[in-house]
Amino acid sequence: MEEKKRVMKTVDDSRTEQVHLIMHQHLNAGGRLFGGMLMQWVDEVSGVVAMRHCGTYRVTTAAVDNLQFKEPVYEGEILVMIGYVTYVGNTSMEVEIDSYVERSDGMRYMVNRAFSVMVAVNEKERPTPIPGLLIRTEAEKGRHEAALLRREMRKERRDAGF
């Protein structure tokens, strides 16, 4: 029986950048970016990265880690979100989403770094195999190794009932 060779993709094949002009409807009562809005955008960027990596729109969010505001974002500022795959299993992947506020001086300041676990599913909503991940740079290798540690921590929490 002939074994089918797994399709492989690079981090750059699915890298996604999304830019938002922060407007009044994106703000909370304190005049800063509403956390729920950031969460929505994190999920959207994760989904696009996963769709590009898998070659299908049939992906779903299994988990999201880390939604902490490191820097406020105000009306009229620009939010830049960059997402890329850091780890790939058989049917799931981890996507890192880095969010920055770009201020009028042109500098970018880290707002948040989130990690989403995305799963590809078939038409019956069951997990389905996805392409592997080619690691090409030292930075990608470092992010991949960190993703392996986060994967183990998630497994330990899941096994402990959390």
Tab-separated table of N, CA and C in Angstrom:
chain	number	residue	atom	x	y	z
A	1	MET	N	0.847	-1.183	0.000
A	1	MET	CA	0.000	0.000	0.000
A	1	MET	C	0.892	1.245	0.000
A	2	GLU	N	0.592	2.175	-0.891
A	2	GLU	CA	1.395	3.392	-1.032
A	2	GLU	C	0.997	4.406	0.036
A	3	GLU	N	2.024	4.927	0.735
A	3	GLU	CA	1.769	5.916	1.781
A	3	GLU	C	1.723	7.309	1.156
A	4	LYS	N	0.705	8.072	1.510
A	4	LYS	CA	0.538	9.422	0.980
A	4	LYS	C	1.457	10.378	1.722
A	5	LYS	N	2.221	11.174	0.976
A	5	LYS	CA	3.150	12.123	1.575
A	5	LYS	C	2.388	13.367	2.051
A	6	ARG	N	2.687	13.805	3.272
A	6	ARG	CA	2.009	14.959	3.865
A	6	ARG	C	2.439	16.250	3.177
A	7	VAL	N	1.470	17.049	2.813
A	7	VAL	CA	1.741	18.374	2.258
A	7	VAL	C	2.351	19.229	3.362
A	8	MET	N	3.360	20.023	3.023
A	8	MET	CA	4.009	20.897	3.994
A	8	MET	C	3.858	22.350	3.539
A	9	LYS	N	3.696	23.247	4.514
A	9	LYS	CA	3.608	24.680	4.227
A	9	LYS	C	4.548	25.436	5.151
A	10	THR	N	4.934	26.626	4.725
A	10	THR	CA	5.802	27.471	5.544
A	10	THR	C	4.962	28.411	6.395
A	11	VAL	N	5.589	29.036	7.368
A	11	VAL	CA	4.928	30.035	8.195
A	11	VAL	C	4.422	31.181	7.317
A	12	ASP	N	5.240	31.603	6.356
A	12	ASP	CA	4.857	32.722	5.486
A	12	ASP	C	3.673	32.410	4.574
A	13	ASP	N	3.418	31.138	4.309
A	13	ASP	CA	2.280	30.772	3.448
A	13	ASP	C	0.948	31.241	4.026
A	14	SER	N	0.858	31.351	5.345
A	14	SER	CA	-0.421	31.707	5.966
A	14	SER	C	-0.356	32.980	6.811
A	15	ARG	N	0.815	33.611	6.876
A	15	ARG	CA	0.963	34.836	7.672
A	15	ARG	C	-0.084	35.848	7.237
A	16	THR	N	-0.713	36.485	8.225
A	16	THR	CA	-1.802	37.417	7.950
A	16	THR	C	-1.595	38.687	8.758
A	17	GLU	N	-1.802	39.818	8.123
A	17	GLU	CA	-1.744	41.102	8.819
A	17	GLU	C	-3.075	41.822	8.604
A	18	GLN	N	-3.635	42.303	9.688
A	18	GLN	CA	-4.912	43.024	9.643
A	18	GLN	C	-4.706	44.367	10.348
A	19	VAL	N	-5.248	45.412	9.769
A	19	VAL	CA	-5.093	46.760	10.327
A	19	VAL	C	-6.474	47.354	10.573
A	20	HIS	N	-6.636	47.971	11.751
A	20	HIS	CA	-7.901	48.599	12.111
A	20	HIS	C	-7.659	50.041	12.536
A	21	LEU	N	-8.469	50.950	12.012
A	21	LEU	CA	-8.522	52.312	12.522
A	21	LEU	C	-9.522	52.295	13.668
A	22	ILE	N	-9.076	52.672	14.852
A	22	ILE	CA	-9.945	52.601	16.023
A	22	ILE	C	-10.911	53.782	16.001
A	23	MET	N	-12.196	53.431	15.996
A	23	MET	CA	-13.254	54.438	15.944
A	23	MET	C	-14.103	54.348	17.201
A	24	HIS	N	-14.997	55.308	17.350
A	24	HIS	CA	-15.799	55.418	18.565
A	24	HIS	C	-16.522	54.117	18.925
A	25	GLN	N	-17.038	53.411	17.924
A	25	GLN	CA	-17.806	52.186	18.205
A	25	GLN	C	-16.926	51.047	18.731
A	26	HIS	N	-15.603	51.191	18.696
A	26	HIS	CA	-14.685	50.170	19.197
A	26	HIS	C	-14.286	50.386	20.656
A	27	LEU	N	-14.781	51.461	21.273
A	27	LEU	CA	-14.312	51.863	22.606
A	27	LEU	C	-15.214	51.369	23.725
A	28	ASN	N	-14.604	51.226	24.906
A	28	ASN	CA	-15.377	50.927	26.112
A	28	ASN	C	-15.776	52.247	26.780
A	29	ALA	N	-16.429	52.169	27.915
A	29	ALA	CA	-16.901	53.379	28.610
A	29	ALA	C	-15.754	54.257	29.085
A	30	GLY	N	-14.560	53.682	29.214
A	30	GLY	CA	-13.390	54.457	29.642
A	30	GLY	C	-12.655	55.126	28.496
A	31	GLY	N	-13.150	54.944	27.273
A	31	GLY	CA	-12.538	55.606	26.123
A	31	GLY	C	-11.366	54.847	25.507
A	32	ARG	N	-11.177	53.595	25.897
A	32	ARG	CA	-10.108	52.759	25.340
A	32	ARG	C	-10.726	51.616	24.541
A	33	LEU	N	-9.892	50.953	23.740
A	33	LEU	CA	-10.365	49.831	22.940
A	33	LEU	C	-11.055	48.811	23.828
A	34	PHE	N	-12.260	48.415	23.469
A	34	PHE	CA	-13.051	47.429	24.191
A	34	PHE	C	-12.401	46.053	24.036
A	35	GLY	N	-12.165	45.369	25.148
A	35	GLY	CA	-11.512	44.064	25.121
A	35	GLY	C	-12.232	43.040	24.272
A	36	GLY	N	-13.561	43.085	24.264
A	36	GLY	CA	-14.336	42.155	23.445
A	36	GLY	C	-14.098	42.361	21.956
A	37	MET	N	-13.831	43.615	21.574
A	37	MET	CA	-13.531	43.912	20.171
A	37	MET	C	-12.193	43.291	19.793
A	38	LEU	N	-11.202	43.449	20.686
A	38	LEU	CA	-9.899	42.838	20.427
A	38	LEU	C	-10.040	41.318	20.330
A	39	MET	N	-10.834	40.738	21.215
A	39	MET	CA	-11.036	39.287	21.188
A	39	MET	C	-11.637	38.844	19.855
A	40	GLN	N	-12.615	39.583	19.362
A	40	GLN	CA	-13.216	39.253	18.064
A	40	GLN	C	-12.172	39.297	16.961
A	41	TRP	N	-11.369	40.361	16.949
A	41	TRP	CA	-10.359	40.502	15.904
A	41	TRP	C	-9.285	39.425	16.014
A	42	VAL	N	-8.896	39.055	17.245
A	42	VAL	CA	-7.937	37.966	17.444
A	42	VAL	C	-8.493	36.682	16.826
A	43	ASP	N	-9.761	36.394	17.074
A	43	ASP	CA	-10.378	35.186	16.537
A	43	ASP	C	-10.454	35.240	15.011
A	44	GLU	N	-10.756	36.406	14.457
A	44	GLU	CA	-10.815	36.545	12.997
A	44	GLU	C	-9.451	36.310	12.355
A	45	VAL	N	-8.418	36.928	12.912
A	45	VAL	CA	-7.069	36.757	12.356
A	45	VAL	C	-6.646	35.299	12.483
A	46	SER	N	-6.913	34.681	13.630
A	46	SER	CA	-6.587	33.261	13.824
A	46	SER	C	-7.274	32.411	12.768
A	47	GLY	N	-8.537	32.700	12.529
A	47	GLY	CA	-9.294	31.943	11.536
A	47	GLY	C	-8.725	32.075	10.139
A	48	VAL	N	-8.343	33.291	9.757
A	48	VAL	CA	-7.775	33.505	8.423
A	48	VAL	C	-6.448	32.765	8.282
A	49	VAL	N	-5.591	32.863	9.308
A	49	VAL	CA	-4.313	32.145	9.267
A	49	VAL	C	-4.569	30.641	9.117
A	50	ALA	N	-5.482	30.110	9.919
A	50	ALA	CA	-5.788	28.679	9.871
A	50	ALA	C	-6.358	28.281	8.507
A	51	MET	N	-7.261	29.094	7.963
A	51	MET	CA	-7.840	28.794	6.650
A	51	MET	C	-6.760	28.764	5.574
A	52	ARG	N	-5.853	29.732	5.642
A	52	ARG	CA	-4.779	29.772	4.648
A	52	ARG	C	-3.862	28.558	4.790
A	53	HIS	N	-3.558	28.173	6.013
A	53	HIS	CA	-2.670	27.032	6.207
A	53	HIS	C	-3.344	25.736	5.742
A	54	CYS	N	-4.605	25.574	6.094
A	54	CYS	CA	-5.323	24.322	5.792
A	54	CYS	C	-5.846	24.254	4.366
A	55	GLY	N	-6.040	25.406	3.752
A	55	GLY	CA	-6.620	25.419	2.419
A	55	GLY	C	-8.114	25.172	2.420
A	56	THR	N	-8.766	25.470	3.555
A	56	THR	CA	-10.215	25.304	3.671
A	56	THR	C	-10.772	26.349	4.633
A	57	TYR	N	-12.032	26.691	4.460
A	57	TYR	CA	-12.682	27.611	5.394
A	57	TYR	C	-13.237	26.867	6.606
A	58	ARG	N	-13.149	25.556	6.607
A	58	ARG	CA	-13.722	24.739	7.681
A	58	ARG	C	-12.734	24.593	8.830
A	59	VAL	N	-12.596	25.650	9.606
A	59	VAL	CA	-11.749	25.644	10.802
A	59	VAL	C	-12.575	26.183	11.965
A	60	THR	N	-12.201	25.771	13.164
A	60	THR	CA	-12.914	26.236	14.341
A	60	THR	C	-11.916	26.524	15.458
A	61	THR	N	-12.288	27.426	16.344
A	61	THR	CA	-11.439	27.789	17.470
A	61	THR	C	-11.661	26.807	18.612
A	62	ALA	N	-10.564	26.210	19.101
A	62	ALA	CA	-10.650	25.278	20.228
A	62	ALA	C	-10.277	25.968	21.535
A	63	ALA	N	-9.352	26.937	21.480
A	63	ALA	CA	-8.897	27.615	22.696
A	63	ALA	C	-8.208	28.920	22.329
A	64	VAL	N	-8.218	29.853	23.262
A	64	VAL	CA	-7.460	31.101	23.128
A	64	VAL	C	-6.780	31.358	24.463
A	65	ASP	N	-5.488	31.610	24.405
A	65	ASP	CA	-4.716	31.946	25.601
A	65	ASP	C	-4.289	33.402	25.534
A	66	ASN	N	-4.405	34.103	26.633
A	66	ASN	CA	-3.790	35.405	26.839
A	66	ASN	C	-4.489	36.574	26.152
A	67	LEU	N	-5.267	37.277	26.912
A	67	LEU	CA	-5.838	38.539	26.451
A	67	LEU	C	-5.582	39.561	27.553
A	68	GLN	N	-4.394	40.126	27.509
A	68	GLN	CA	-3.971	41.121	28.491
A	68	GLN	C	-3.577	42.388	27.753
A	69	PHE	N	-4.115	43.504	28.198
A	69	PHE	CA	-3.757	44.767	27.568
A	69	PHE	C	-2.456	45.284	28.159
A	70	LYS	N	-1.428	45.362	27.336
A	70	LYS	CA	-0.121	45.876	27.749
A	70	LYS	C	-0.019	47.379	27.506
A	71	GLU	N	-0.850	47.885	26.612
A	71	GLU	CA	-0.801	49.283	26.203
A	71	GLU	C	-2.220	49.684	25.814
A	72	PRO	N	-2.680	50.878	26.228
A	72	PRO	CA	-4.030	51.296	25.824
A	72	PRO	C	-4.076	51.665	24.345
A	73	VAL	N	-5.271	51.558	23.785
A	73	VAL	CA	-5.498	51.951	22.394
A	73	VAL	C	-6.676	52.910	22.409
A	74	TYR	N	-6.488	54.081	21.799
A	74	TYR	CA	-7.499	55.145	21.835
A	74	TYR	C	-8.063	55.419	20.441
A	75	GLU	N	-9.181	56.105	20.429
A	75	GLU	CA	-9.827	56.498	19.177
A	75	GLU	C	-8.843	57.257	18.297
A	76	GLY	N	-8.868	56.925	17.020
A	76	GLY	CA	-8.008	57.584	16.045
A	76	GLY	C	-6.660	56.905	15.868
A	77	GLU	N	-6.342	55.938	16.731
A	77	GLU	CA	-5.083	55.223	16.583
A	77	GLU	C	-5.278	54.015	15.668
A	78	ILE	N	-4.171	53.436	15.252
A	78	ILE	CA	-4.185	52.292	14.350
A	78	ILE	C	-3.761	51.052	15.129
A	79	LEU	N	-4.538	49.980	15.005
A	79	LEU	CA	-4.197	48.697	15.610
A	79	LEU	C	-3.735	47.770	14.493
A	80	VAL	N	-2.530	47.221	14.644
A	80	VAL	CA	-1.961	46.299	13.668
A	80	VAL	C	-1.912	44.921	14.316
A	81	MET	N	-2.454	43.937	13.630
A	81	MET	CA	-2.474	42.562	14.138
A	81	MET	C	-1.767	41.669	13.128
A	82	ILE	N	-0.831	40.864	13.633
A	82	ILE	CA	-0.059	39.967	12.781
A	82	ILE	C	-0.222	38.551	13.319
A	83	GLY	N	-0.660	37.641	12.468
A	83	GLY	CA	-0.879	36.261	12.876
A	83	GLY	C	-0.085	35.295	12.029
A	84	TYR	N	0.418	34.236	12.673
A	84	TYR	CA	1.154	33.207	11.960
A	84	TYR	C	1.118	31.908	12.744
A	85	VAL	N	1.309	30.804	12.033
A	85	VAL	CA	1.299	29.480	12.633
A	85	VAL	C	2.621	29.257	13.366
A	86	THR	N	2.535	28.714	14.603
A	86	THR	CA	3.741	28.406	15.369
A	86	THR	C	3.929	26.908	15.568
A	87	TYR	N	2.848	26.144	15.482
A	87	TYR	CA	2.901	24.697	15.697
A	87	TYR	C	1.765	24.046	14.917
A	88	VAL	N	2.029	22.850	14.391
A	88	VAL	CA	1.001	22.080	13.697
A	88	VAL	C	1.036	20.641	14.194
A	89	GLY	N	-0.138	20.127	14.560
A	89	GLY	CA	-0.292	18.712	14.889
A	89	GLY	C	-0.894	17.990	13.697
A	90	ASN	N	-1.716	16.979	13.955
A	90	ASN	CA	-2.366	16.250	12.860
A	90	ASN	C	-3.597	16.974	12.330
A	91	THR	N	-4.414	17.520	13.257
A	91	THR	CA	-5.661	18.193	12.858
A	91	THR	C	-5.768	19.599	13.432
A	92	SER	N	-4.817	19.960	14.297
A	92	SER	CA	-4.893	21.269	14.950
A	92	SER	C	-3.583	22.018	14.791
A	93	MET	N	-3.647	23.304	15.088
A	93	MET	CA	-2.463	24.158	15.003
A	93	MET	C	-2.573	25.255	16.045
A	94	GLU	N	-1.424	25.800	16.420
A	94	GLU	CA	-1.413	26.991	17.257
A	94	GLU	C	-1.096	28.171	16.365
A	95	VAL	N	-1.848	29.259	16.565
A	95	VAL	CA	-1.646	30.499	15.833
A	95	VAL	C	-1.298	31.581	16.841
A	96	GLU	N	-0.196	32.277	16.598
A	96	GLU	CA	0.179	33.424	17.433
A	96	GLU	C	-0.334	34.687	16.761
A	97	ILE	N	-0.962	35.559	17.563
A	97	ILE	CA	-1.460	36.830	17.058
A	97	ILE	C	-0.852	37.928	17.908
A	98	ASP	N	-0.008	38.742	17.285
A	98	ASP	CA	0.611	39.876	17.956
A	98	ASP	C	-0.142	41.137	17.559
A	99	SER	N	-0.550	41.917	18.565
A	99	SER	CA	-1.304	43.144	18.321
A	99	SER	C	-0.478	44.338	18.792
A	100	TYR	N	-0.415	45.356	17.939
A	100	TYR	CA	0.346	46.566	18.233
A	100	TYR	C	-0.517	47.785	17.991
A	101	VAL	N	-0.323	48.819	18.804
A	101	VAL	CA	-0.910	50.115	18.495
A	101	VAL	C	0.167	50.912	17.772
A	102	GLU	N	-0.222	51.496	16.647
A	102	GLU	CA	0.694	52.342	15.883
A	102	GLU	C	0.289	53.785	16.149
A	103	ARG	N	1.140	54.494	16.853
A	103	ARG	CA	0.831	55.865	17.254
A	103	ARG	C	1.251	56.843	16.174
A	104	SER	N	0.874	58.097	16.348
A	104	SER	CA	1.123	59.136	15.339
A	104	SER	C	2.610	59.361	15.082
A	105	ASP	N	3.480	58.955	16.030
A	105	ASP	CA	4.918	59.095	15.802
A	105	ASP	C	5.476	57.966	14.934
A	106	GLY	N	4.601	57.041	14.500
A	106	GLY	CA	5.018	55.936	13.642
A	106	GLY	C	5.529	54.722	14.402
A	107	MET	N	5.664	54.850	15.711
A	107	MET	CA	6.155	53.732	16.523
A	107	MET	C	5.021	52.754	16.826
A	108	ARG	N	5.382	51.479	16.920
A	108	ARG	CA	4.430	50.440	17.302
A	108	ARG	C	4.733	49.974	18.722
A	109	TYR	N	3.656	49.836	19.509
A	109	TYR	CA	3.774	49.402	20.892
A	109	TYR	C	2.910	48.151	21.065
A	110	MET	N	3.500	47.128	21.700
A	110	MET	CA	2.789	45.858	21.900
A	110	MET	C	1.549	46.066	22.759
A	111	VAL	N	0.414	45.622	22.262
A	111	VAL	CA	-0.849	45.663	23.001
A	111	VAL	C	-1.125	44.303	23.626
A	112	ASN	N	-0.956	43.247	22.836
A	112	ASN	CA	-1.305	41.908	23.304
A	112	ASN	C	-0.617	40.869	22.428
A	113	ARG	N	-0.348	39.721	23.020
A	113	ARG	CA	0.087	38.537	22.265
A	113	ARG	C	-0.833	37.409	22.693
A	114	ALA	N	-1.596	36.894	21.743
A	114	ALA	CA	-2.544	35.817	22.022
A	114	ALA	C	-2.134	34.577	21.246
A	115	PHE	N	-2.560	33.422	21.763
A	115	PHE	CA	-2.303	32.142	21.112
A	115	PHE	C	-3.627	31.408	20.982
A	116	SER	N	-3.999	31.089	19.745
A	116	SER	CA	-5.244	30.357	19.490
A	116	SER	C	-4.919	28.951	19.024
A	117	VAL	N	-5.710	28.003	19.489
A	117	VAL	CA	-5.634	26.643	18.969
A	117	VAL	C	-6.800	26.492	18.005
A	118	MET	N	-6.482	26.213	16.765
A	118	MET	CA	-7.477	26.088	15.710
A	118	MET	C	-7.492	24.648	15.212
A	119	VAL	N	-8.690	24.157	14.882
A	119	VAL	CA	-8.863	22.781	14.413
A	119	VAL	C	-9.567	22.810	13.056
A	120	ALA	N	-9.036	22.047	12.117
A	120	ALA	CA	-9.701	21.885	10.818
A	120	ALA	C	-10.735	20.769	10.952
A	121	VAL	N	-11.898	20.993	10.365
A	121	VAL	CA	-12.965	19.993	10.434
A	121	VAL	C	-13.481	19.683	9.033
A	122	ASN	N	-14.043	18.483	8.892
A	122	ASN	CA	-14.634	18.095	7.612
A	122	ASN	C	-16.110	18.492	7.590
A	123	GLU	N	-16.827	18.068	6.544
A	123	GLU	CA	-18.235	18.440	6.395
A	123	GLU	C	-19.122	17.848	7.482
A	124	LYS	N	-18.617	16.837	8.199
A	124	LYS	CA	-19.359	16.248	9.312
A	124	LYS	C	-18.932	16.847	10.658
A	125	GLU	N	-18.157	17.924	10.587
A	125	GLU	CA	-17.665	18.625	11.782
A	125	GLU	C	-16.718	17.777	12.628
A	126	ARG	N	-16.041	16.833	12.000
A	126	ARG	CA	-15.049	15.998	12.675
A	126	ARG	C	-13.657	16.501	12.299
A	127	PRO	N	-12.683	16.448	13.220
A	127	PRO	CA	-11.318	16.895	12.896
A	127	PRO	C	-10.765	16.173	11.673
A	128	THR	N	-10.022	16.904	10.865
A	128	THR	CA	-9.479	16.358	9.627
A	128	THR	C	-8.000	16.739	9.509
A	129	PRO	N	-7.181	15.904	8.877
A	129	PRO	CA	-5.741	16.184	8.771
A	129	PRO	C	-5.437	17.488	8.040
A	130	ILE	N	-4.327	18.114	8.460
A	130	ILE	CA	-3.906	19.390	7.878
A	130	ILE	C	-2.450	19.300	7.429
A	131	PRO	N	-2.010	20.244	6.581
A	131	PRO	CA	-0.601	20.242	6.158
A	131	PRO	C	0.345	20.412	7.351
A	132	GLY	N	1.550	19.895	7.191
A	132	GLY	CA	2.590	20.081	8.192
A	132	GLY	C	3.191	21.471	8.094
A	133	LEU	N	4.117	21.769	8.986
A	133	LEU	CA	4.738	23.101	9.045
A	133	LEU	C	6.238	22.996	8.841
A	134	LEU	N	6.741	23.721	7.849
A	134	LEU	CA	8.175	23.817	7.625
A	134	LEU	C	8.723	24.984	8.440
A	135	ILE	N	9.694	24.726	9.286
A	135	ILE	CA	10.346	25.761	10.087
A	135	ILE	C	11.622	26.149	9.354
A	136	ARG	N	11.749	27.434	9.015
A	136	ARG	CA	12.886	27.855	8.179
A	136	ARG	C	13.874	28.776	8.876
A	137	THR	N	13.425	29.582	9.824
A	137	THR	CA	14.318	30.570	10.430
A	137	THR	C	14.518	30.273	11.911
A	138	GLU	N	15.523	30.902	12.494
A	138	GLU	CA	15.765	30.747	13.930
A	138	GLU	C	14.594	31.307	14.735
A	139	ALA	N	14.003	32.412	14.285
A	139	ALA	CA	12.850	32.994	14.983
A	139	ALA	C	11.676	32.023	14.960
A	140	GLU	N	11.419	31.403	13.807
A	140	GLU	CA	10.350	30.409	13.712
A	140	GLU	C	10.631	29.213	14.614
A	141	LYS	N	11.892	28.802	14.671
A	141	LYS	CA	12.277	27.678	15.540
A	141	LYS	C	12.005	28.022	17.004
A	142	GLY	N	12.353	29.233	17.417
A	142	GLY	CA	12.110	29.657	18.796
A	142	GLY	C	10.627	29.689	19.127
A	143	ARG	N	9.811	30.235	18.213
A	143	ARG	CA	8.360	30.278	18.434
A	143	ARG	C	7.774	28.870	18.470
A	144	HIS	N	8.311	27.983	17.626
A	144	HIS	CA	7.840	26.596	17.591
A	144	HIS	C	8.160	25.884	18.910
A	145	GLU	N	9.365	26.065	19.416
A	145	GLU	CA	9.747	25.440	20.688
A	145	GLU	C	8.886	25.965	21.839
A	146	ALA	N	8.605	27.264	21.849
A	146	ALA	CA	7.723	27.835	22.875
A	146	ALA	C	6.313	27.271	22.735
A	147	ALA	N	5.861	27.071	21.493
A	147	ALA	CA	4.531	26.495	21.258
A	147	ALA	C	4.448	25.072	21.797
A	148	LEU	N	5.524	24.308	21.666
A	148	LEU	CA	5.535	22.949	22.209
A	148	LEU	C	5.371	22.965	23.721
A	149	LEU	N	6.003	23.928	24.391
A	149	LEU	CA	5.851	24.055	25.846
A	149	LEU	C	4.422	24.430	26.218
A	150	ARG	N	3.829	25.389	25.490
A	150	ARG	CA	2.436	25.776	25.758
A	150	ARG	C	1.498	24.593	25.526
A	151	ARG	N	1.788	23.792	24.511
A	151	ARG	CA	0.973	22.607	24.214
A	151	ARG	C	0.999	21.640	25.395
A	152	GLU	N	2.168	21.421	25.958
A	152	GLU	CA	2.283	20.540	27.123
A	152	GLU	C	1.524	21.102	28.324
A	153	MET	N	1.621	22.424	28.531
A	153	MET	CA	0.897	23.053	29.644
A	153	MET	C	-0.607	22.919	29.458
A	154	ARG	N	-1.110	23.095	28.227
A	154	ARG	CA	-2.537	22.929	27.964
A	154	ARG	C	-2.970	21.501	28.259
A	155	LYS	N	-2.145	20.544	27.841
A	155	LYS	CA	-2.457	19.131	28.082
A	155	LYS	C	-2.505	18.844	29.577
A	156	GLU	N	-1.564	19.371	30.337
A	156	GLU	CA	-1.550	19.159	31.791
A	156	GLU	C	-2.792	19.759	32.443
A	157	ARG	N	-3.188	20.964	32.019
A	157	ARG	CA	-4.403	21.595	32.567
A	157	ARG	C	-5.638	20.770	32.212
A	158	ARG	N	-5.696	20.303	30.971
A	158	ARG	CA	-6.838	19.501	30.524
A	158	ARG	C	-6.906	18.196	31.322
A	159	ASP	N	-5.753	17.556	31.501
A	159	ASP	CA	-5.715	16.302	32.262
A	159	ASP	C	-6.085	16.512	33.730
A	160	ALA	N	-5.816	17.710	34.249
A	160	ALA	CA	-6.141	18.023	35.643
A	160	ALA	C	-7.595	18.456	35.800
A	161	GLY	N	-8.328	18.541	34.697
A	161	GLY	CA	-9.748	18.895	34.771
A	161	GLY	C	-10.037	20.369	34.638
A	162	PHE	N	-9.056	21.156	34.195
A	162	PHE	CA	-9.286	22.607	34.022
A	162	PHE	C	-9.617	22.940	32.602
